Amino acid sequence: MEQFRNIGIIGRLGSVQVLETVRRLKRFLLDRHLHVILEETIAEVLPGHGLQTSS
């Protein structure tokens, strides 16, 4: 079975813990050379992320 290469991160930001989880997930995926796409709301609170965004 072929693996996914494009991964989108979406979520509701309600606490600092959520934001830290998103940061850790983003790093985990990038370390595995996957293409990470951030939902616009998440992207706004991660300045300088340098990733593709989607609405």
PDB file of C-alpha atoms in Angstrom:
ATOM      1  CA  MET A   1       0.000   0.000   0.000  1.00  0.00           C
ATOM      2  CA  GLU A   2       1.311   3.444  -0.933  1.00  0.00           C
ATOM      3  CA  GLN A   3       1.874   5.857   1.954  1.00  0.00           C
ATOM      4  CA  PHE A   4       0.435   9.340   2.219  1.00  0.00           C
ATOM      5  CA  ARG A   5       2.940  12.088   1.332  1.00  0.00           C
ATOM      6  CA  ASN A   6       0.702  15.151   1.830  1.00  0.00           C
ATOM      7  CA  ILE A   7      -0.592  15.735   5.354  1.00  0.00           C
ATOM      8  CA  GLY A   8      -2.914  18.564   6.394  1.00  0.00           C
ATOM      9  CA  ILE A   9      -3.044  19.841   9.963  1.00  0.00           C
ATOM     10  CA  ILE A  10      -6.300  21.393  11.126  1.00  0.00           C
ATOM     11  CA  GLY A  11      -7.611  22.064  14.575  1.00  0.00           C
ATOM     12  CA  ARG A  12      -9.283  24.312  17.093  1.00  0.00           C
ATOM     13  CA  LEU A  13      -6.903  26.370  19.134  1.00  0.00           C
ATOM     14  CA  GLY A  14      -8.128  26.608  22.676  1.00  0.00           C
ATOM     15  CA  SER A  15      -4.990  26.319  24.737  1.00  0.00           C
ATOM     16  CA  VAL A  16      -1.230  26.548  24.699  1.00  0.00           C
ATOM     17  CA  GLN A  17      -1.129  22.744  24.916  1.00  0.00           C
ATOM     18  CA  VAL A  18      -2.903  22.440  21.563  1.00  0.00           C
ATOM     19  CA  LEU A  19      -0.438  24.809  19.937  1.00  0.00           C
ATOM     20  CA  GLU A  20       2.513  22.868  21.349  1.00  0.00           C
ATOM     21  CA  THR A  21       1.008  19.606  20.068  1.00  0.00           C
ATOM     22  CA  VAL A  22       0.656  21.118  16.586  1.00  0.00           C
ATOM     23  CA  ARG A  23       4.294  22.256  16.671  1.00  0.00           C
ATOM     24  CA  ARG A  24       5.459  18.790  17.699  1.00  0.00           C
ATOM     25  CA  LEU A  25       3.300  17.097  15.051  1.00  0.00           C
ATOM     26  CA  LYS A  26       4.584  19.467  12.357  1.00  0.00           C
ATOM     27  CA  ARG A  27       8.206  18.719  13.300  1.00  0.00           C
ATOM     28  CA  PHE A  28       7.508  14.959  13.416  1.00  0.00           C
ATOM     29  CA  LEU A  29       6.038  14.994   9.898  1.00  0.00           C
ATOM     30  CA  LEU A  30       8.734  17.246   8.420  1.00  0.00           C
ATOM     31  CA  ASP A  31      11.463  15.048   9.907  1.00  0.00           C
ATOM     32  CA  ARG A  32       9.942  12.208   7.872  1.00  0.00           C
ATOM     33  CA  HIS A  33      10.097  14.308   4.682  1.00  0.00           C
ATOM     34  CA  LEU A  34       6.327  14.593   4.336  1.00  0.00           C
ATOM     35  CA  HIS A  35       4.566  17.561   2.739  1.00  0.00           C
ATOM     36  CA  VAL A  36       2.762  19.405   5.541  1.00  0.00           C
ATOM     37  CA  ILE A  37      -0.138  21.764   4.808  1.00  0.00           C
ATOM     38  CA  LEU A  38      -1.473  24.000   7.577  1.00  0.00           C
ATOM     39  CA  GLU A  39      -5.037  25.231   7.875  1.00  0.00           C
ATOM     40  CA  GLU A  40      -5.011  29.059   7.774  1.00  0.00           C
ATOM     41  CA  THR A  41      -6.083  29.529  11.404  1.00  0.00           C
ATOM     42  CA  ILE A  42      -3.234  27.338  12.629  1.00  0.00           C
ATOM     43  CA  ALA A  43      -0.792  28.996  10.239  1.00  0.00           C
ATOM     44  CA  GLU A  44      -1.622  32.431  11.680  1.00  0.00           C
ATOM     45  CA  VAL A  45      -0.391  31.437  15.138  1.00  0.00           C
ATOM     46  CA  LEU A  46       2.792  29.803  13.818  1.00  0.00           C
ATOM     47  CA  PRO A  47       4.655  32.772  12.318  1.00  0.00           C
ATOM     48  CA  GLY A  48       7.540  31.908  10.041  1.00  0.00           C
ATOM     49  CA  HIS A  49       6.375  28.321   9.497  1.00  0.00           C
ATOM     50  CA  GLY A  50       7.226  28.441   5.774  1.00  0.00           C
ATOM     51  CA  LEU A  51       4.615  25.841   4.858  1.00  0.00           C
ATOM     52  CA  GLN A  52       1.751  25.724   2.387  1.00  0.00           C
ATOM     53  CA  THR A  53      -1.589  26.848   3.831  1.00  0.00           C
ATOM     54  CA  SER A  54      -5.176  26.018   2.992  1.00  0.00           C
ATOM     55  CA  SER A  55      -8.555  27.438   3.979  1.00  0.00           C
TER      56      SER A  55
END
